[in-house]
Amino acid sequence: MKLSTKLLSATAIVGASAVSAAELEVTHWWTSGGEAAAVAEFASAFNATEHTWIDGAIAGSGGTARPIIISRILGGDPMHATQLNHGRQAEELVEAGLMLDLTDVAEAEGWADVVNPSRLLDACTLDGKVYCVPVNIHSPQWLWLSHDAFAKAGVDVPADWFEFVDAAPALRDAGLVPLAMGQQSWQTSLAFGALMVAVGGTDLYIDVLTNKNADAAASEDMTKVWEAYAAARLLSEGSNVNDWNQATNLVITGQAGGQIHGDWAQGEFQVAEQVAGTDYTCLPGLGVNEIIATGGDAFYFPKQDDPAIEAAQKELASLMISQEVQVAFNLKKGSLPIRGDIDLSAANDCMQKGLAILAAGNVLPDGVNSFSADTAGQIDDLTVEFWNDTSISVEDAQARYVDIIASAD
Amino acid sequence: MAVTDTGRMDVGAKRPSRLFKNMTAKIAAIPMIATALVVFIGCTAWTIYHSFTRSRLLPAPDKWTGLQNYDRLWSENRWLVSIENLAIFGSCSLVLSLVIGFILAALLDRKIRFENTIRTIILYPFALSFVVTGLVWQWLLNPDLGLQNVVRSWGWETFTFDPLNNADIVIYGILIAGIWQGSGFVMVLMLAGMRGIDEDVWKASRVEGIPTWKTYIFIVIPMMRPVFVTALVIISAGIIKVYDLVVAQTSGGPGIASEVPAKYVIDKMFGSQNLGLGFAASTMMLLSVLVVLIPWAYLEFGGKKER
């Protein structure tokens, strides 16, 4: 009897305090070492308020996590907040009224004035209403190089992609894999996009990805991109890893010369306590065309019935975009902050390069922003098939690519 | 009370037509019938209908597009590779698990010592999920950790066995894991069937001087027909829906070399947010099951009248 009374009173107390303090379940796919360190910054900042962050990390990168997140929202079991890439991934969920409208918070805090580049907020906006919080800028067009590997091969660290290709035979002779590449399709697709910017140039990139111009996709410049891609696939033979951080680890340990990957690879170098410029080099735009895309991550807040939870969701939203949290999070993540009015002098060499490019305005729209998930999936399929099957010729691959672009939406 | 209730019902049910016979049993079956109609038939019809629409992330019953999804499905390389892989994986795993299962069962049936222990060991993989099986075999087939490394350490330096990174044979790497997992279960089914065969049959064949292997092939197998049918149905169902094994072992790679239809459906429905295309693919999967099932059901149930 005594015990049950105690339990009852305990539940009453918990119940009473739950009115103000809410527990928010937050799903995301940040599971590698550097990513987990970054997301912990969000969690500890949120736990410092009266609310509690319940971590719902989903392993296996966006390709695995996104379907789980979306099916939970559609299935009527929504989490309280979730990471998604901004752009069109959540478009239909927003249209169906499943996401919380954050316009009042955004207007009260003047997000429109602080978010830089403003395109990031546009990607969160539908019919004049704001539905997500951009938290960082990630650009996929980077080449990461291991100083150790090039020292073993006895050649200088390349300054751009073409020098890298020339140095590749020396790496092979030294028994190293020139280019590390994870087997998941989004990684081959990412490398393709990076080569397209570097070899094909900005105009081609925008013409194909934003204007969906099939003629541009069939052009000779595009053939050059496919040829460069065909050469790149030969450089990765022997790197039989699956996840991107395993591929990055090959570069960190000097078993591979380089990796074409997004700037989130930076977090892994940081966890391994390597120093940019002395242990590794990063080349934005593969060193050829110093321009970056402004994709990135955003948090969406699925609609809930409970007003207390809704208030906590809005609190979390404004916390994520606040200056201190932006600095702490992005330093760990290796990504660029989404607001221009903060001090990032603590950032390392690679982040400074990114910030300089951002300040100069050399940005392009990201593929995620202009292609639907369906078209992006088709390109993923094509690139991963091409990358792994050397019997597919450049002509065939380009013809299939033109078909995809022609029917893209 | 319950007894009198049923009694009264039986009395009342005798006069009207056959429809009202066994009312209690029929009422009891209503939930099951409703489930079958709504869940199986209803959802299947819903899926097939939506495969003709331009449904993206959400079902859009009003955006009719006709056969467009099917057109695209059959022009996609990844779907064709998936179908081919399913055909290879399906036929090999059907034949091999039946043959291996039967041989193992026949060996155990010879009244050997430690039968229980051996049976448990062989059945044990079946207790593991496909995800665990896939991971275990991913490690075993990893050239730096698994089989290849072991054989090389024995001194055979040029030995190469790396199926999971070779697009031409990757599906056989998955097949090995599938058979390792499933053949124990087939063995147990077969063993149960063999134990059901009358000892007198064996005595008679021994008196006639028929060799043991001939007895198995010409007498025991025909007598075990129901067991074979059961095993066949269970194995085929497992083949069509194979998904987790592939995801855990290769995630469809290298490239798209080990993709399977079920994975295509999931990826298109949720990854690419194209429900219409995913539904079209799952309708094709259903169709392929029906193509196998209808002739079999015709033979199995249609033939009975003649007997």
XYZ file of C-alpha atoms in Angstrom:
716
model
C 0.000 0.000 0.000
C 2.692 2.414 1.031
C 4.675 1.772 -2.105
C 1.736 2.316 -4.388
C 0.854 5.626 -2.712
C 4.432 6.709 -3.180
C 4.325 5.706 -6.804
C 1.054 7.525 -7.301
C 2.361 10.724 -5.796
C 5.541 10.388 -7.802
C 3.588 10.081 -11.049
C 1.483 13.067 -9.984
C 4.632 15.148 -9.537
C 6.080 14.006 -12.832
C 2.751 14.685 -14.492
C 2.572 18.160 -13.018
C 6.080 19.132 -14.037
C 5.532 17.776 -17.555
C 3.230 20.694 -18.274
C 6.133 23.103 -18.572
C 9.074 20.797 -19.344
C 8.700 18.644 -22.400
C 10.683 15.725 -23.702
C 11.367 16.035 -27.379
C 12.392 13.069 -29.453
C 14.739 14.232 -32.185
C 15.674 11.976 -35.067
C 18.730 12.459 -37.243
C 21.342 10.377 -39.052
C 24.447 11.893 -37.538
C 26.219 8.808 -36.267
C 29.871 9.074 -37.284
C 32.369 10.311 -34.701
C 32.461 13.944 -35.797
C 28.726 14.112 -36.385
C 27.845 12.665 -33.014
C 30.083 15.238 -31.330
C 28.269 17.998 -33.203
C 24.769 16.817 -32.401
C 25.738 16.544 -28.748
C 26.128 20.349 -28.816
C 22.465 20.703 -29.743
C 21.437 18.213 -27.094
C 23.373 19.808 -24.257
C 22.152 23.295 -25.185
C 18.581 22.062 -25.195
C 18.995 20.101 -21.947
C 20.256 23.309 -20.335
C 16.696 24.629 -20.680
C 13.967 22.927 -18.670
C 13.296 20.537 -21.559
C 14.885 17.207 -22.379
C 16.441 16.076 -25.653
C 15.748 12.428 -26.436
C 18.189 11.327 -29.046
C 16.815 9.243 -31.901
C 19.883 8.682 -34.065
C 19.282 6.401 -37.030
C 22.369 4.641 -38.346
C 23.100 4.155 -42.015
C 23.093 7.655 -43.550
C 20.251 9.626 -45.092
C 19.275 6.970 -47.591
C 18.304 4.636 -44.768
C 17.102 7.194 -42.270
C 14.898 9.331 -44.511
C 12.439 6.540 -45.372
C 12.142 5.658 -41.680
C 11.530 9.269 -40.714
C 8.998 9.865 -43.466
C 7.100 6.655 -42.857
C 6.871 7.465 -39.147
C 5.420 10.894 -39.909
C 3.000 9.469 -42.448
C 2.125 6.559 -40.189
C 0.840 8.846 -37.451
C 3.762 8.305 -35.071
C 5.696 11.524 -35.656
C 8.839 12.407 -33.716
C 8.993 15.894 -32.271
C 11.784 17.161 -34.465
C 13.777 15.657 -37.270
C 16.740 16.345 -39.477
C 16.148 16.413 -43.216
C 18.067 18.077 -46.005
C 16.330 21.242 -46.978
C 14.904 21.330 -50.395
C 12.196 19.238 -51.846
C 12.482 16.168 -49.624
C 9.747 17.339 -47.285
C 7.741 19.305 -49.828
C 4.770 16.978 -49.893
C 4.784 16.508 -46.128
C 4.516 20.266 -45.739
C 1.783 20.466 -48.364
C -0.148 17.765 -46.513
C -0.056 19.927 -43.379
C 2.044 17.520 -41.334
C 4.715 20.047 -40.332
C 4.590 22.768 -37.729
C 4.433 26.321 -39.051
C 7.359 28.287 -37.578
C 6.542 31.622 -39.187
C 5.826 33.412 -35.895
C 9.223 32.433 -34.452
C 10.965 33.323 -37.701
C 9.356 36.740 -37.842
C 9.922 37.508 -34.174
C 13.625 36.726 -34.465
C 14.091 38.177 -37.931
C 15.454 35.012 -39.542
C 15.071 36.623 -42.950
C 17.760 39.157 -42.018
C 20.291 36.835 -40.394
C 20.225 33.764 -42.599
C 22.982 33.998 -45.185
C 22.740 33.036 -48.014
C 19.044 33.792 -47.955
C 18.364 30.894 -50.318
C 18.592 28.572 -47.321
C 15.538 30.131 -45.752
C 13.723 30.160 -49.089
C 14.177 26.403 -49.239
C 12.341 26.210 -45.914
C 9.543 28.468 -47.061
C 6.352 27.419 -48.788
C 3.649 29.944 -49.679
C 5.302 32.545 -47.476
C 5.386 30.334 -44.397
C 8.516 28.958 -42.770
C 8.511 25.246 -41.977
C 12.088 24.386 -41.104
C 15.234 25.674 -39.444
C 18.392 25.547 -41.536
C 21.278 24.619 -39.239
C 24.337 24.398 -41.432
C 25.723 24.695 -44.924
C 27.356 21.696 -46.447
C 29.002 21.621 -49.788
C 29.815 18.324 -51.428
C 32.472 19.526 -53.900
C 35.644 18.890 -51.909
C 38.725 16.783 -52.500
C 40.428 15.487 -49.353
C 44.069 14.497 -49.651
C 46.332 12.560 -47.320
C 49.825 14.070 -46.963
C 51.039 10.762 -45.591
C 49.985 8.827 -48.696
C 51.653 11.262 -51.087
C 54.832 11.186 -48.997
C 54.867 7.386 -49.278
C 54.419 7.644 -53.042
C 57.154 10.269 -53.246
C 55.122 12.931 -55.048
C 53.959 16.389 -54.022
C 50.466 16.867 -52.700
C 48.400 17.876 -55.753
C 46.826 21.303 -55.971
C 43.842 20.306 -58.078
C 41.972 17.322 -59.523
C 44.073 17.093 -62.698
C 47.335 16.944 -60.756
C 45.723 14.319 -58.596
C 44.940 12.155 -61.640
C 48.537 12.566 -62.831
C 49.875 11.524 -59.427
C 47.624 8.452 -59.235
C 50.042 5.970 -60.915
C 52.712 6.820 -58.320
C 50.201 6.042 -55.568
C 49.359 2.722 -57.222
C 53.054 1.847 -57.445
C 53.375 2.505 -53.738
C 50.598 -0.036 -53.150
C 47.990 2.543 -52.235
C 44.497 3.118 -53.549
C 44.474 6.540 -55.242
C 40.827 7.367 -54.633
C 38.760 6.086 -51.720
C 35.066 5.631 -52.470
C 32.236 4.219 -50.383
C 29.866 1.909 -52.220
C 26.588 3.641 -51.368
C 24.949 5.208 -54.385
C 24.670 8.722 -52.955
C 28.447 8.837 -52.635
C 29.103 8.039 -56.282
C 26.413 10.541 -57.178
C 28.101 13.157 -55.020
C 31.443 12.573 -56.706
C 29.745 12.958 -60.066
C 28.293 16.318 -59.057
C 31.684 17.468 -57.792
C 33.410 16.502 -61.041
C 30.667 18.228 -62.978
C 31.394 21.527 -61.245
C 35.148 21.090 -61.561
C 35.436 19.778 -65.115
C 32.227 21.014 -66.701
C 32.075 24.400 -65.034
C 29.412 26.355 -63.229
C 27.320 27.252 -66.270
C 26.929 23.650 -67.330
C 26.091 22.628 -63.781
C 23.342 25.210 -63.479
C 22.027 24.545 -66.971
C 21.635 20.836 -66.320
C 20.705 20.742 -62.649
C 18.576 23.840 -62.333
C 17.221 24.383 -65.840
C 17.043 20.623 -66.532
C 18.259 21.291 -70.050
C 18.599 17.942 -71.835
C 20.624 19.495 -74.661
C 23.217 20.654 -72.154
C 23.288 17.143 -70.725
C 24.043 15.830 -74.210
C 26.711 18.443 -74.941
C 30.385 17.819 -75.500
C 31.282 19.478 -72.218
C 29.149 16.902 -70.487
C 30.962 14.135 -72.347
C 34.189 15.469 -70.829
C 32.620 15.193 -67.378
C 31.634 11.591 -68.043
C 35.129 10.825 -69.328
C 36.658 12.288 -66.189
C 34.207 10.234 -64.168
C 35.140 7.095 -66.095
C 38.816 7.782 -65.343
C 38.010 8.350 -61.684
C 36.243 4.997 -61.290
C 39.453 3.211 -62.261
C 41.318 5.064 -59.513
C 39.059 3.661 -56.828
C 39.581 -0.019 -57.623
C 40.504 -1.804 -54.427
C 38.703 0.469 -52.000
C 36.041 -1.967 -50.888
C 34.362 0.042 -48.162
C 30.733 0.876 -47.739
C 30.234 3.898 -45.512
C 31.656 7.313 -46.270
C 33.480 7.572 -42.952
C 35.246 4.266 -43.670
C 36.420 5.789 -46.946
C 37.518 8.945 -45.121
C 39.342 6.731 -42.678
C 41.375 5.268 -45.551
C 42.536 8.823 -46.278
C 43.167 9.620 -42.612
C 45.319 6.512 -42.192
C 47.174 7.136 -45.441
C 45.948 3.960 -47.170
C 44.285 6.018 -49.884
C 45.459 9.176 -51.592
C 42.240 11.104 -51.561
C 38.490 11.144 -51.429
C 35.929 13.281 -53.198
C 33.499 14.057 -50.450
C 31.486 16.731 -48.737
C 32.904 18.995 -46.061
C 31.348 16.857 -43.324
C 34.409 14.635 -43.798
C 36.188 17.424 -41.927
C 34.622 16.266 -38.638
C 36.323 12.874 -39.028
C 39.753 14.447 -39.505
C 39.087 16.527 -36.429
C 38.160 13.492 -34.312
C 41.373 11.793 -35.524
C 43.228 14.926 -34.340
C 44.700 15.738 -37.706
C 45.625 19.280 -38.654
C 44.483 20.841 -41.895
C 47.461 21.872 -44.022
C 49.994 19.588 -42.334
C 48.270 16.191 -42.151
C 45.684 16.650 -44.840
C 44.668 19.119 -47.514
C 41.212 20.071 -48.623
C 40.437 21.464 -52.046
C 37.019 23.080 -52.495
C 35.643 22.651 -55.994
C 38.340 19.955 -56.372
C 40.833 22.830 -56.630
C 39.713 23.564 -60.179
C 36.644 25.700 -59.793
C 36.517 27.210 -56.331
C 32.823 27.356 -55.843
C 30.590 25.574 -53.383
C 26.998 24.481 -53.275
C 24.869 25.533 -50.370
C 23.047 22.387 -49.487
C 22.832 21.413 -45.907
C 20.743 20.153 -43.091
C 17.566 21.550 -41.662
C 15.287 20.568 -38.837
C 11.581 20.064 -39.341
C 9.053 19.853 -36.552
C 6.161 17.462 -37.244
C 2.840 18.777 -35.970
C 1.715 17.612 -32.524
C -1.585 17.981 -30.675
C -0.061 18.998 -27.349
C 0.403 22.803 -27.002
C 3.164 22.293 -24.392
C 5.161 20.229 -26.867
C 4.515 22.754 -29.604
C 5.958 25.510 -27.394
C 9.031 23.361 -26.716
C 9.421 22.670 -30.431
C 9.477 26.390 -31.153
C 11.967 26.909 -28.364
C 14.237 24.257 -29.873
C 13.887 25.886 -33.280
C 15.044 29.266 -32.030
C 17.826 27.619 -30.019
C 19.228 25.870 -33.081
C 19.546 29.110 -35.005
C 20.953 31.121 -32.079
C 24.495 32.480 -32.363
C 26.234 30.470 -29.620
C 24.740 27.160 -30.654
C 25.531 27.797 -34.311
C 29.209 28.379 -33.480
C 29.531 25.366 -31.179
C 27.685 23.034 -33.522
C 29.386 24.003 -36.748
C 32.917 23.926 -35.322
C 32.377 20.286 -34.370
C 30.542 19.397 -37.548
C 33.028 21.025 -39.898
C 30.185 22.722 -41.702
C 29.605 26.416 -42.324
C 27.115 28.328 -40.174
C 23.915 29.612 -41.720
C 24.247 33.115 -40.343
C 26.843 35.673 -41.357
C 26.859 37.661 -38.116
C 28.958 35.339 -35.948
C 32.633 35.070 -35.200
C 34.307 31.917 -36.505
C 37.963 32.840 -36.038
C 38.392 29.547 -34.187
C 37.654 27.665 -37.395
C 40.489 25.770 -39.045
C 42.118 26.126 -42.438
C 39.466 24.218 -44.375
C 36.514 25.995 -42.829
C 38.219 29.339 -43.460
C 38.521 28.411 -47.142
C 34.806 27.671 -47.197
C 33.941 30.883 -45.370
C 36.025 32.926 -47.802
C 34.232 31.364 -50.762
C 30.905 32.008 -49.094
C 31.857 35.637 -48.379
C 32.848 36.093 -52.020
C 29.430 34.809 -53.027
C 30.732 31.897 -55.095
C 27.779 29.658 -54.412
C 25.553 27.585 -56.628
C 22.209 25.952 -56.101
C 22.556 22.424 -54.817
C 21.184 19.428 -56.701
C 18.912 18.629 -53.789
C 17.209 21.944 -54.234
C 16.188 21.491 -57.844
C 15.619 17.773 -58.390
C 12.840 15.739 -56.847
C 13.847 12.738 -54.762
C 12.739 10.569 -57.654
C 15.100 12.145 -60.195
C 17.932 12.262 -57.667
C 17.352 8.545 -57.035
C 17.597 7.785 -60.744
C 20.901 9.653 -60.974
C 22.160 7.793 -57.897
C 21.291 4.486 -59.551
C 23.004 5.424 -62.803
C 26.211 6.697 -61.205
C 26.637 3.748 -58.843
C 26.060 1.286 -61.678
C 28.521 3.099 -63.935
C 31.119 3.412 -61.186
C 31.132 -0.306 -60.463
C 30.675 -1.729 -63.926
C 33.550 -0.708 -66.196
C 31.855 -2.354 -69.180
C 29.401 0.562 -69.435
C 30.771 3.030 -71.949
C 30.764 6.792 -71.551
C 28.345 7.134 -74.501
C 25.781 4.744 -73.015
C 25.959 6.371 -69.626
C 25.567 9.837 -71.070
C 22.617 8.741 -73.212
C 20.876 7.394 -70.122
C 21.731 10.571 -68.253
C 20.144 12.687 -70.991
C 16.972 10.589 -70.716
C 16.820 11.186 -66.979
C 17.329 14.937 -67.360
C 14.732 15.117 -70.153
C 12.084 13.574 -67.896
C 13.325 15.208 -64.697
C 10.977 17.006 -62.345
C -25.307 -21.984 -21.119
C -22.902 -22.189 -23.947
C -23.798 -25.791 -24.630
C -27.520 -25.119 -24.839
C -26.881 -22.136 -27.089
C -24.983 -24.147 -29.645
C -27.505 -26.962 -29.361
C -30.398 -24.656 -30.186
C -28.530 -23.182 -33.087
C -27.805 -26.592 -34.561
C -31.449 -27.566 -34.369
C -32.539 -24.350 -36.042
C -29.876 -24.590 -38.715
C -30.926 -27.986 -39.991
C -34.006 -26.892 -41.887
C -32.754 -23.964 -44.046
C -30.249 -24.252 -46.888
C -26.537 -25.177 -46.612
C -25.619 -21.553 -46.095
C -26.859 -21.675 -42.510
C -25.244 -24.984 -41.684
C -22.599 -24.830 -38.962
C -23.589 -21.287 -38.039
C -21.254 -21.156 -35.022
C -18.249 -22.029 -37.088
C -19.205 -19.519 -39.736
C -19.753 -16.727 -37.223
C -16.411 -17.549 -35.672
C -14.778 -17.280 -39.078
C -16.225 -13.839 -39.863
C -13.274 -11.863 -38.447
C -10.869 -13.979 -40.472
C -12.935 -13.610 -43.631
C -13.197 -9.857 -43.094
C -9.447 -9.612 -42.547
C -8.771 -11.580 -45.682
C -11.152 -9.448 -47.737
C -10.018 -6.083 -46.400
C -6.329 -6.655 -45.781
C -5.375 -9.029 -48.564
C -7.856 -8.394 -51.357
C -8.673 -4.776 -50.472
C -5.110 -3.587 -50.014
C -3.965 -5.463 -53.088
C -6.641 -3.795 -55.171
C -5.717 -0.425 -53.665
C -2.057 -0.970 -54.529
C -2.795 -2.079 -58.077
C -5.077 0.910 -58.627
C -2.450 3.355 -57.369
C 0.223 1.808 -59.559
C -1.566 3.500 -62.454
C -1.368 6.932 -60.849
C 1.288 9.580 -60.478
C 1.512 9.070 -56.711
C 4.689 10.489 -55.297
C 5.305 10.716 -51.542
C 1.569 10.521 -50.863
C -1.064 8.483 -52.694
C -2.755 10.581 -55.356
C -5.767 8.607 -56.615
C -6.889 11.386 -58.971
C -3.642 11.713 -60.966
C -4.208 8.931 -63.493
C -1.305 8.155 -65.836
C -2.148 4.786 -67.303
C 0.785 2.481 -67.964
C 3.484 5.127 -67.580
C 4.896 3.648 -64.365
C 5.116 0.213 -65.947
C 6.836 1.674 -68.998
C 9.471 3.262 -66.859
C 9.824 0.175 -64.667
C 10.665 -2.111 -67.558
C 13.047 0.407 -69.095
C 15.078 0.708 -65.900
C 18.248 -1.301 -65.805
C 18.094 -1.678 -62.064
C 14.718 -3.427 -62.238
C 15.926 -5.796 -64.960
C 19.018 -6.650 -62.927
C 16.790 -7.207 -59.887
C 14.559 -9.621 -61.793
C 17.568 -11.505 -63.152
C 19.071 -11.776 -59.674
C 15.805 -13.040 -58.248
C 15.625 -15.682 -60.980
C 19.180 -16.888 -60.272
C 18.829 -16.693 -56.513
C 15.369 -18.249 -56.625
C 16.084 -21.249 -58.813
C 19.425 -22.038 -57.173
C 18.187 -21.675 -53.633
C 15.031 -23.680 -54.344
C 16.920 -26.615 -55.817
C 19.895 -26.493 -53.476
C 17.984 -26.151 -50.234
C 15.661 -29.018 -51.208
C 18.565 -31.243 -52.257
C 20.817 -30.354 -49.322
C 17.920 -30.534 -46.885
C 16.923 -33.946 -48.162
C 20.441 -35.368 -48.134
C 21.096 -34.109 -44.606
C 17.775 -35.541 -43.461
C 18.524 -38.895 -45.104
C 21.925 -39.027 -43.396
C 20.397 -38.233 -40.014
C 17.674 -40.790 -40.684
C 20.259 -43.596 -40.725
C 19.960 -43.853 -36.921
C 23.347 -42.309 -36.255
C 24.819 -41.439 -32.888
C 24.381 -37.885 -31.476
C 21.513 -37.269 -33.857
C 19.958 -34.657 -31.553
C 23.183 -32.699 -31.255
C 23.864 -32.682 -34.974
C 20.277 -31.775 -35.766
C 20.433 -28.823 -33.395
C 23.696 -27.601 -34.864
C 22.390 -27.747 -38.420
C 19.082 -26.129 -37.478
C 20.770 -23.409 -35.461
C 21.333 -20.889 -38.305
C 17.562 -20.791 -38.788
C 17.261 -19.166 -35.374
C 19.259 -16.196 -36.659
C 17.568 -13.369 -38.492
C 18.520 -12.584 -42.069
C 20.220 -9.395 -40.912
C 22.564 -11.298 -38.607
C 23.112 -13.963 -41.261
C 23.960 -11.277 -43.805
C 26.461 -9.587 -41.500
C 28.114 -12.851 -40.505
C 28.588 -13.838 -44.122
C 29.732 -10.355 -45.021
C 32.601 -10.907 -42.623
C 33.225 -14.509 -43.664
C 33.426 -13.500 -47.318
C 35.498 -10.390 -46.651
C 38.831 -11.082 -48.373
C 40.904 -9.550 -45.568
C 39.158 -11.257 -42.661
C 37.370 -14.351 -43.835
C 37.732 -17.447 -45.971
C 40.258 -16.064 -48.440
C 42.548 -14.925 -45.657
C 42.329 -18.282 -43.859
C 43.135 -20.318 -46.958
C 46.020 -17.973 -47.780
C 47.408 -18.342 -44.298
C 47.498 -22.116 -44.892
C 50.041 -21.439 -47.606
C 47.911 -21.211 -50.745
C 48.993 -17.642 -51.473
C 47.190 -17.138 -54.773
C 43.801 -18.317 -53.536
C 41.154 -15.739 -54.404
C 37.584 -15.901 -53.193
C 35.987 -12.505 -53.053
C 32.404 -12.852 -54.302
C 30.946 -9.818 -52.546
C 33.183 -7.389 -54.442
C 32.810 -9.043 -57.811
C 29.707 -7.934 -59.669
C 29.527 -11.133 -61.734
C 29.251 -13.550 -58.825
C 27.989 -11.417 -55.969
C 24.539 -13.014 -56.095
C 26.130 -16.407 -55.363
C 27.720 -14.909 -52.258
C 24.233 -14.040 -51.089
C 23.015 -17.477 -52.143
C 25.575 -19.160 -49.874
C 24.299 -17.222 -46.896
C 20.665 -17.912 -47.798
C 21.242 -21.655 -48.057
C 23.302 -21.765 -44.880
C 20.404 -20.153 -43.097
C 17.524 -22.045 -44.654
C 18.600 -25.607 -45.391
C 18.513 -26.679 -41.727
C 14.831 -25.910 -41.602
C 14.162 -27.888 -44.779
C 16.151 -30.743 -43.258
C 13.941 -30.826 -40.177
C 10.795 -30.805 -42.288
C 12.153 -33.676 -44.389
C 13.255 -35.603 -41.342
C 9.770 -35.340 -39.887
C 8.391 -36.621 -43.174
C 10.811 -39.571 -43.185
C 9.907 -40.499 -39.642
C 6.292 -40.626 -40.752
C 7.043 -43.404 -43.210
C 6.059 -46.816 -41.991
C 8.931 -49.040 -40.835
C 7.338 -51.899 -42.813
C 8.124 -50.132 -46.079
C 11.804 -50.297 -45.177
C 11.539 -53.931 -44.134
C 9.848 -54.824 -47.412
C 12.489 -53.059 -49.497
C 15.240 -54.797 -47.535
C 13.615 -58.170 -48.164
C 13.439 -57.368 -51.881
C 17.124 -56.420 -51.800
C 16.624 -52.871 -53.083
C 19.649 -50.622 -52.358
C 19.074 -47.875 -49.786
C 19.560 -44.975 -52.230
C 17.021 -46.491 -54.615
C 14.528 -46.877 -51.797
C 14.936 -43.190 -50.971
C 14.538 -41.948 -54.530
C 11.801 -44.236 -55.831
C 9.806 -45.062 -52.693
C 10.429 -42.508 -49.952
C 10.365 -39.328 -52.073
C 7.014 -40.114 -53.739
C 5.568 -40.933 -50.326
C 6.819 -37.578 -48.978
C 4.984 -35.482 -51.532
C 3.034 -33.380 -48.958
C 6.274 -32.545 -47.147
C 7.878 -31.431 -50.406
C 4.894 -29.222 -51.197
C 5.073 -27.583 -47.764
C 8.823 -27.026 -48.074
C 8.369 -25.643 -51.579
C 5.784 -23.089 -50.485
C 7.859 -21.942 -47.515
C 11.067 -21.644 -49.550
C 9.411 -19.796 -52.438
C 7.770 -17.281 -50.124
C 11.169 -16.627 -48.591
C 12.756 -16.162 -52.012
C 10.253 -13.616 -53.337
C 10.519 -11.429 -50.269
C 14.316 -11.616 -49.862
C 15.369 -8.147 -48.783
C 17.072 -7.944 -45.406
C 19.736 -10.491 -46.377
C 20.810 -8.334 -49.331
C 20.648 -5.092 -47.369
C 22.799 -6.499 -44.578
C 25.293 -8.280 -46.803
C 25.893 -5.984 -49.776
C 23.204 -3.256 -49.758
C 22.705 -4.059 -53.422
C 26.317 -3.545 -54.422
C 28.820 -3.525 -55.934
C 26.999 -1.007 -58.054
C 23.570 -2.483 -58.638
C 24.826 -6.041 -59.112
C 22.944 -7.623 -56.204
C 19.707 -5.665 -56.247
C 16.474 -7.600 -55.738
C 12.853 -6.618 -56.525
C 11.765 -6.195 -52.894
C 14.610 -3.752 -52.326
C 13.668 -1.881 -55.477
C 10.102 -1.487 -54.196
C 11.194 -0.148 -50.806
C 13.802 2.198 -52.293
C 11.427 3.661 -54.856
C 8.504 4.018 -52.467
C 10.345 5.669 -49.621
C 13.832 6.611 -50.815
C 12.838 8.125 -54.142
C 9.401 9.093 -52.875
C 7.714 7.607 -55.918
C 4.851 5.472 -54.628
C 3.386 4.920 -58.091
C 6.557 3.294 -59.395
C 6.990 1.254 -56.215
C 3.411 0.014 -56.474
C 3.948 -0.903 -60.118
C 6.995 -2.937 -59.108
C 5.141 -4.676 -56.280
C 2.268 -5.451 -58.638
C 4.764 -7.140 -60.940
C 6.051 -9.136 -57.969
C 2.501 -10.234 -57.167
C 1.995 -11.182 -60.785
C 5.114 -13.340 -60.770
C 3.852 -15.129 -57.671
C 0.492 -15.737 -59.340
C 2.173 -17.094 -62.470
C 3.778 -19.764 -60.300
C 0.866 -20.251 -57.946
C -2.075 -20.625 -60.346
C -0.754 -23.605 -62.343
C 0.330 -25.238 -59.104
C -3.051 -24.696 -57.442
C -4.748 -26.011 -60.587
C -2.647 -29.174 -60.509
C -2.983 -29.614 -56.777
C -6.686 -28.975 -56.317
C -8.119 -29.319 -59.818
C -6.691 -32.808 -60.243
C -8.389 -34.211 -57.153
C -11.754 -34.662 -58.808
C -10.388 -37.262 -61.174
C -8.990 -39.369 -58.373
